[in-house]
Amino acid sequence: MGNQIFSMEKSNKLGINTICTHVGEVKDEQFKGAVSPIYLSSSYQFYDVDIKRYPRYFNTPNQEALCRKIAALEKTESALIFGSGMAAISTTLMAFLQQGDHVVLQQTLYGGTYNLVVEEFHKFGIEYTFTNSLAVDDFKTAIQPNTKVIFIETPSNPLLKIVDIQGVAALAKEHGIITMIDNTFASPINQTPADFGIDIMIHSATKYMGGHSDILAGAVAASENHIQKIWNLAKNLGGSLSDFTVWMLERSMKTMSLRVRRQSENALKMAHYLESNTNVAKVYYPGLPSHEDYELAVFQMEDFGGMLSFELNEEIDTMDFQRNLQLIKPSMSLAGIESTVLSPSQTSHALLSEEERAAQGIKDGLIRFSVGIEETEDLIADIEQAIARL
Ligand SMILES: *Cc1c(COP(=O)(O)O)cnc(C)c1O
């Protein structure tokens, strides 16, 4: 049993940039350096120690320290970090589900999560229902006597729809059901679901926590009890993160608030620009008053995040447009400091049939835009020249 459990620190009272910069550092007692030393041992003394440390027990000094930062950001007692977002998601879901149990999942989910559920759960005798929409009522009708978990993801990918976090949390509490949220798109800078009663927050730390498109990692934040339960399975499944990458992630997270705030500001500006562009048919961004869930977003989000989607007018070929971009990179994944775009119909949602995509409102011409930290004038100029050269 490791000391993977952390007590809630006074850190919760600190400002967000102070938490990002300072909470959960490994003190350099020997040389008094300003940053965390990196401990790479995979072998630690076994006697006369409080904790038997081993990287797969999620309890090396760097792992433990970074977990404190993540717990402080998500306002929970404890946290765990994993080798990928999917390691975090799969371990957490499986920790709370067993044969004969049922889980309610939101209609639109990250493709990897969807695949995990539909390809693997039947092997373990776990039943599941995807909701018909993102409305709380549809979560309610999906609940069965054996439902143990409700899993949500908001803002959703790629249409940035918003789920009523407080509504779902209250519904679940009524039925004694555990709630989990994939909080990747908002990041803890823009959304802290624990404030609204969600039990477990999950991240692909590959995205805003890492933020530089060079780290694969995952994280879970929850109460000590819940983290204990997740840890019990996590040490058996073995999805821990290497300490080199843990250190990189700690370094990245020091600037997370600066990055995400700038990206949110930029995304709002780009959303307004695109909405006013006559070549653009529709813009999806929760920070636009024209967005169907704008009020809900204002209520539960600090800021609206760096992700938006848009459709160009039908006569414009979306692939030609993306090939013409010179600054904005058409590439997979999201949340880096550099701006990227992609076509969900060819990437994240390629495995769905055209009908399934249509049912979720995802047109083939839809472009998802992960807005970076560049100057918006330059991003706008890039889009203008890409359209002009068509
Ligand atoms: C990328 C992503 C994941 C999966 O994370 P990996 O780090 O790629 O395993 C899960 N959820 C969301 C919302 C994501 O964007």
Coordinates of C-alpha atoms in Angstrom, one line a residue, residues 15-372:
G15 CA -4.9 31.7 -6.3
I16 CA -4.9 29.6 -9.5
N17 CA -1.5 30.7 -10.8
T18 CA 0.0 30.2 -7.4
I19 CA -1.3 26.6 -7.3
C20 CA -0.1 26.0 -10.9
T21 CA 3.4 27.3 -10.0
H22 CA 4.0 26.0 -6.5
V23 CA 1.7 23.4 -5.2
G24 CA 3.1 19.9 -5.3
E25 CA 6.7 20.5 -5.9
V26 CA 9.4 18.1 -4.7
K27 CA 11.6 20.2 -2.4
D28 CA 15.3 20.0 -3.2
E29 CA 16.5 19.6 0.3
Q30 CA 20.1 18.8 -0.7
F31 CA 20.9 21.6 -3.1
K32 CA 18.1 24.1 -2.6
G33 CA 17.3 24.3 -6.3
A34 CA 14.3 26.2 -7.4
V35 CA 12.6 23.4 -9.3
S36 CA 11.7 19.8 -8.4
P37 CA 14.5 17.3 -8.7
I38 CA 13.6 14.2 -10.7
Y39 CA 13.7 10.8 -9.0
L40 CA 14.1 8.0 -11.5
S41 CA 14.6 5.0 -9.1
S42 CA 12.5 2.0 -9.9
S43 CA 13.9 0.4 -6.7
Y44 CA 13.6 1.8 -3.2
Q45 CA 14.6 0.5 0.2
F46 CA 12.0 -1.9 1.6
Y47 CA 12.7 -1.8 5.4
D48 CA 12.4 1.1 7.9
V49 CA 10.3 3.1 5.4
D50 CA 6.8 4.5 5.7
I51 CA 6.1 3.8 2.1
K52 CA 7.2 0.9 -0.2
R53 CA 7.8 2.9 -3.4
Y54 CA 7.6 1.5 -6.9
P55 CA 6.7 3.4 -10.1
R56 CA 3.7 1.1 -10.8
Y57 CA 2.4 1.8 -7.3
F58 CA 1.9 5.4 -8.5
N59 CA 4.0 6.6 -5.5
T60 CA 7.4 7.8 -6.6
P61 CA 8.2 11.3 -5.2
N62 CA 7.5 13.0 -8.5
Q63 CA 4.2 11.2 -9.0
E64 CA 3.0 12.0 -5.5
A65 CA 4.0 15.6 -5.8
L66 CA 2.3 16.2 -9.1
C67 CA -0.9 14.5 -7.8
R68 CA -1.1 17.2 -5.1
K69 CA -1.1 19.9 -7.8
I70 CA -3.8 18.2 -9.7
A71 CA -5.9 17.6 -6.6
A72 CA -5.5 21.3 -5.6
L73 CA -6.6 22.4 -9.1
E74 CA -9.7 20.1 -9.1
K75 CA -10.5 21.0 -5.4
T76 CA -10.4 17.3 -4.4
E77 CA -8.6 15.5 -1.6
S78 CA -6.6 13.3 -3.9
A79 CA -5.5 12.4 -7.4
L80 CA -3.6 9.9 -9.5
I81 CA -1.7 10.3 -12.8
F82 CA -1.6 7.8 -15.6
G83 CA 0.3 7.0 -18.7
S84 CA -2.5 8.3 -21.0
G85 CA -6.0 9.8 -20.8
M86 CA -7.4 6.4 -21.8
A87 CA -5.5 4.6 -19.0
A88 CA -7.1 7.0 -16.6
I89 CA -10.6 6.6 -18.1
S90 CA -10.5 2.8 -18.5
T91 CA -9.0 2.2 -15.0
T92 CA -11.5 4.6 -13.4
L93 CA -14.6 3.1 -15.1
M94 CA -13.5 -0.4 -14.4
A95 CA -12.8 0.3 -10.8
F96 CA -16.5 1.1 -10.2
L97 CA -18.1 -1.4 -12.5
Q98 CA -18.3 -5.2 -12.4
Q99 CA -20.3 -8.0 -14.0
G100 CA -24.1 -7.2 -13.9
D101 CA -23.6 -3.5 -13.4
H102 CA -24.9 -0.8 -15.8
V103 CA -23.4 2.5 -16.7
V104 CA -25.1 5.5 -18.3
L105 CA -22.9 7.4 -20.8
Q106 CA -23.5 10.7 -22.6
Q107 CA -24.5 10.4 -26.2
T108 CA -21.4 12.1 -27.7
L109 CA -18.1 11.1 -26.1
Y110 CA -14.4 11.1 -27.0
G111 CA -14.0 8.4 -29.6
G112 CA -11.5 6.3 -27.5
T113 CA -14.0 6.2 -24.6
Y114 CA -16.8 5.2 -27.0
N115 CA -14.6 2.4 -28.4
L116 CA -13.6 1.2 -24.9
V117 CA -17.3 0.8 -24.0
V118 CA -18.6 -0.8 -27.1
E119 CA -15.6 -3.1 -27.8
E120 CA -14.7 -4.2 -24.3
F121 CA -17.5 -3.9 -21.8
H122 CA -19.5 -6.9 -23.1
K123 CA -16.5 -9.1 -22.3
F124 CA -16.9 -8.2 -18.6
G125 CA -20.7 -8.5 -18.5
I126 CA -21.1 -4.7 -18.0
E127 CA -24.2 -3.2 -19.5
Y128 CA -24.3 0.4 -20.9
T129 CA -26.7 2.9 -22.3
F130 CA -25.8 6.0 -24.3
T131 CA -28.3 8.8 -23.7
N132 CA -30.5 10.1 -26.6
S133 CA -29.4 13.7 -26.0
L134 CA -27.4 15.7 -23.5
A135 CA -30.5 16.8 -21.5
V136 CA -30.7 15.8 -17.8
D137 CA -34.1 14.1 -18.5
D138 CA -32.4 11.7 -21.0
F139 CA -29.9 10.7 -18.3
K140 CA -32.8 10.1 -16.0
T141 CA -34.7 7.8 -18.4
A142 CA -31.5 5.8 -19.0
I143 CA -31.1 4.9 -15.3
Q144 CA -31.8 1.3 -14.4
P145 CA -31.9 -0.4 -11.0
N146 CA -28.3 -1.7 -11.6
T147 CA -26.8 1.6 -12.8
K148 CA -23.7 2.3 -10.8
V149 CA -22.0 5.1 -12.8
I150 CA -23.0 8.1 -14.9
F151 CA -20.3 9.4 -17.2
I152 CA -20.3 12.8 -18.9
E153 CA -18.0 15.0 -21.0
T154 CA -18.6 18.7 -21.3
P155 CA -18.0 20.8 -23.4
S156 CA -18.6 17.9 -25.9
N157 CA -16.5 17.0 -28.9
P158 CA -16.8 18.4 -31.5
L159 CA -19.9 20.6 -31.3
L160 CA -19.1 22.0 -27.8
K161 CA -22.5 21.2 -26.4
I162 CA -22.9 21.7 -22.7
V163 CA -24.2 19.2 -20.2
D164 CA -25.9 20.5 -17.0
I165 CA -23.2 19.3 -14.5
Q166 CA -25.2 20.3 -11.4
G167 CA -28.4 18.7 -12.8
V168 CA -26.7 15.4 -13.6
A169 CA -24.9 15.3 -10.2
A170 CA -28.1 15.9 -8.3
L171 CA -29.9 13.2 -10.3
A172 CA -27.1 10.7 -9.6
K173 CA -27.1 11.5 -5.9
E174 CA -30.8 10.8 -5.7
H175 CA -30.1 7.3 -7.0
G176 CA -26.9 6.7 -5.2
I177 CA -24.9 6.6 -8.4
I178 CA -21.2 7.7 -8.8
T179 CA -20.6 10.5 -11.3
M180 CA -17.6 10.8 -13.5
I181 CA -16.7 13.7 -15.9
D182 CA -14.1 13.8 -18.6
N183 CA -13.0 17.4 -17.9
T184 CA -10.3 17.5 -20.6
F185 CA -11.9 20.2 -22.9
A186 CA -12.5 22.8 -20.2
S187 CA -9.4 22.0 -18.0
P188 CA -9.6 22.8 -14.3
I189 CA -8.9 26.4 -15.2
N190 CA -12.3 26.8 -16.8
Q191 CA -14.4 24.3 -14.9
T192 CA -14.2 22.6 -11.5
P193 CA -17.0 20.0 -11.5
A194 CA -16.4 19.2 -7.8
D195 CA -18.1 22.5 -7.0
F196 CA -21.3 21.1 -8.6
G197 CA -21.2 17.7 -6.9
I198 CA -19.4 15.5 -9.5
D199 CA -17.5 12.7 -7.7
I200 CA -14.6 12.0 -10.1
M201 CA -12.8 14.3 -12.6
I202 CA -10.8 12.7 -15.4
H203 CA -8.3 14.3 -17.8
S204 CA -6.4 13.5 -20.9
A205 CA -3.3 15.4 -19.5
T206 CA -2.1 15.1 -23.1
K207 CA -4.2 18.1 -23.8
Y208 CA -4.4 21.4 -21.8
M209 CA -2.4 20.1 -18.8
G210 CA 0.5 19.2 -21.1
G211 CA -0.3 21.9 -23.5
H212 CA 2.7 21.7 -25.8
S213 CA 1.7 18.6 -27.9
D214 CA 4.7 16.6 -26.6
I215 CA 3.3 14.6 -23.6
L216 CA 0.9 11.6 -23.4
A217 CA -0.6 11.4 -19.9
G218 CA -3.8 11.1 -17.9
A219 CA -5.1 12.2 -14.5
V220 CA -8.0 11.5 -12.1
A221 CA -9.0 13.6 -9.2
A222 CA -11.5 12.6 -6.5
S223 CA -12.0 12.0 -2.7
E224 CA -9.4 9.8 -0.9
N225 CA -11.9 6.9 -0.8
H226 CA -12.6 7.0 -4.5
I227 CA -8.9 7.4 -5.3
Q228 CA -8.1 4.4 -3.1
K229 CA -10.6 2.3 -5.0
I230 CA -9.1 3.4 -8.4
W231 CA -5.6 2.8 -7.1
N232 CA -6.5 -0.8 -6.1
L233 CA -7.2 -1.6 -9.7
A234 CA -4.6 0.8 -11.2
K235 CA -1.6 -1.0 -9.6
N236 CA -2.9 -4.3 -11.2
L237 CA -3.5 -2.8 -14.6
G238 CA -0.2 -1.0 -14.5
G239 CA -0.9 2.2 -16.5
S240 CA 1.4 4.5 -14.6
L241 CA 3.4 7.4 -16.1
S242 CA 7.2 7.4 -16.4
D243 CA 8.9 9.8 -14.1
F244 CA 10.6 11.7 -17.0
T245 CA 7.1 12.5 -18.3
V246 CA 5.8 13.3 -14.8
W247 CA 8.5 15.9 -14.5
M248 CA 7.7 17.3 -17.9
L249 CA 4.0 17.5 -17.0
E250 CA 4.8 19.3 -13.7
R251 CA 6.8 21.9 -15.7
S252 CA 4.0 22.3 -18.2
M253 CA 1.3 22.7 -15.6
K254 CA 3.1 25.7 -14.1
T255 CA 1.9 27.8 -17.1
M256 CA -1.4 26.1 -17.6
S257 CA -3.6 28.9 -16.3
L258 CA -1.7 31.5 -18.4
R259 CA -2.0 29.3 -21.5
V260 CA -5.6 28.4 -21.1
R261 CA -6.8 31.9 -20.3
R262 CA -5.0 33.2 -23.4
Q263 CA -6.4 30.4 -25.5
S264 CA -9.9 31.1 -24.2
E265 CA -9.6 34.8 -25.0
N266 CA -8.3 34.0 -28.4
A267 CA -11.0 31.4 -29.1
L268 CA -13.7 34.0 -28.2
K269 CA -12.2 36.5 -30.6
M270 CA -11.9 33.9 -33.3
A271 CA -15.5 32.8 -32.7
H272 CA -16.7 36.3 -33.2
Y273 CA -14.6 36.8 -36.3
L274 CA -15.8 33.5 -37.9
E275 CA -19.4 34.3 -37.0
S276 CA -19.1 37.6 -38.9
N277 CA -17.3 36.0 -41.9
T278 CA -19.7 35.6 -44.9
N279 CA -17.8 32.4 -46.0
V280 CA -18.7 30.7 -42.7
A281 CA -22.1 29.1 -42.4
K282 CA -22.1 28.3 -38.7
V283 CA -19.9 28.6 -35.6
Y284 CA -20.1 26.4 -32.5
Y285 CA -18.6 28.0 -29.4
P286 CA -20.2 28.1 -25.9
G287 CA -19.1 31.6 -25.4
L288 CA -21.2 33.0 -28.2
P289 CA -24.7 34.1 -27.2
S290 CA -25.9 32.4 -30.4
H291 CA -24.8 29.0 -28.9
E292 CA -27.8 26.9 -27.7
D293 CA -26.2 26.3 -24.3
Y294 CA -24.7 29.7 -23.8
E295 CA -26.5 30.4 -20.4
L296 CA -25.5 27.0 -19.0
A297 CA -21.9 27.6 -20.0
V298 CA -22.0 31.1 -18.3
F299 CA -23.3 29.4 -15.2
Q300 CA -20.9 26.5 -14.8
M301 CA -17.7 27.6 -16.6
E302 CA -15.1 30.2 -15.6
D303 CA -14.3 30.9 -19.2
F304 CA -15.4 29.1 -22.4
G305 CA -12.1 27.4 -23.4
G306 CA -9.9 27.2 -26.4
M307 CA -12.0 24.8 -28.6
L308 CA -14.5 25.8 -31.3
S309 CA -16.0 24.3 -34.4
F310 CA -17.3 25.8 -37.6
E311 CA -18.8 25.0 -41.0
L312 CA -17.7 26.8 -44.2
N313 CA -20.3 27.6 -46.8
E314 CA -21.2 24.5 -48.8
E315 CA -19.4 25.5 -52.0
I316 CA -16.1 25.6 -50.2
D317 CA -14.1 22.4 -50.1
T318 CA -13.0 22.0 -46.5
M319 CA -9.9 19.9 -47.4
D320 CA -8.7 22.5 -49.9
F321 CA -9.2 25.2 -47.2
Q322 CA -7.2 23.3 -44.7
R323 CA -4.4 22.6 -47.2
N324 CA -4.2 26.3 -47.9
L325 CA -3.5 27.2 -44.3
Q326 CA 0.1 28.3 -43.6
L327 CA 0.2 29.1 -39.9
I328 CA -2.7 27.0 -38.5
K329 CA -1.7 23.3 -38.6
P330 CA -4.2 20.7 -39.8
S331 CA -3.4 18.0 -37.4
M332 CA -4.8 15.5 -34.9
S333 CA -5.2 16.1 -31.3
L334 CA -5.7 19.5 -29.6
A335 CA -4.9 22.0 -26.8
G336 CA -1.3 22.8 -27.8
I337 CA -0.1 26.4 -27.7
E338 CA -0.1 26.2 -31.5
S339 CA -3.4 26.5 -33.4
T340 CA -4.6 23.3 -35.1
V341 CA -7.6 22.3 -37.1
L342 CA -9.1 19.0 -38.2
S343 CA -12.1 17.4 -39.9
P344 CA -14.0 15.3 -37.3
S345 CA -15.6 13.2 -40.1
Q346 CA -12.1 12.0 -41.1
T347 CA -10.5 11.7 -37.7
S348 CA -12.2 11.5 -34.3
H349 CA -15.6 10.5 -35.7
A350 CA -14.4 8.5 -38.8
L351 CA -15.6 5.2 -37.3
L352 CA -19.2 6.4 -37.1
S353 CA -21.4 5.9 -40.1
E354 CA -22.6 9.0 -42.0
E355 CA -26.1 8.5 -40.4
E356 CA -24.6 8.3 -36.9
R357 CA -22.7 11.5 -37.5
A358 CA -25.8 13.2 -38.9
A359 CA -27.8 12.0 -35.9
Q360 CA -25.3 13.8 -33.7
G361 CA -25.3 16.9 -35.9
I362 CA -21.8 16.4 -37.2
K363 CA -21.7 17.5 -40.8
D364 CA -18.9 16.2 -43.1
G365 CA -17.7 19.8 -43.7
L366 CA -17.3 20.6 -40.0
I367 CA -13.9 21.9 -38.9
R368 CA -12.8 21.7 -35.3
F369 CA -10.4 24.5 -34.3
S370 CA -8.1 24.2 -31.3
V371 CA -7.1 27.8 -30.8
G372 CA -3.5 28.5 -29.7

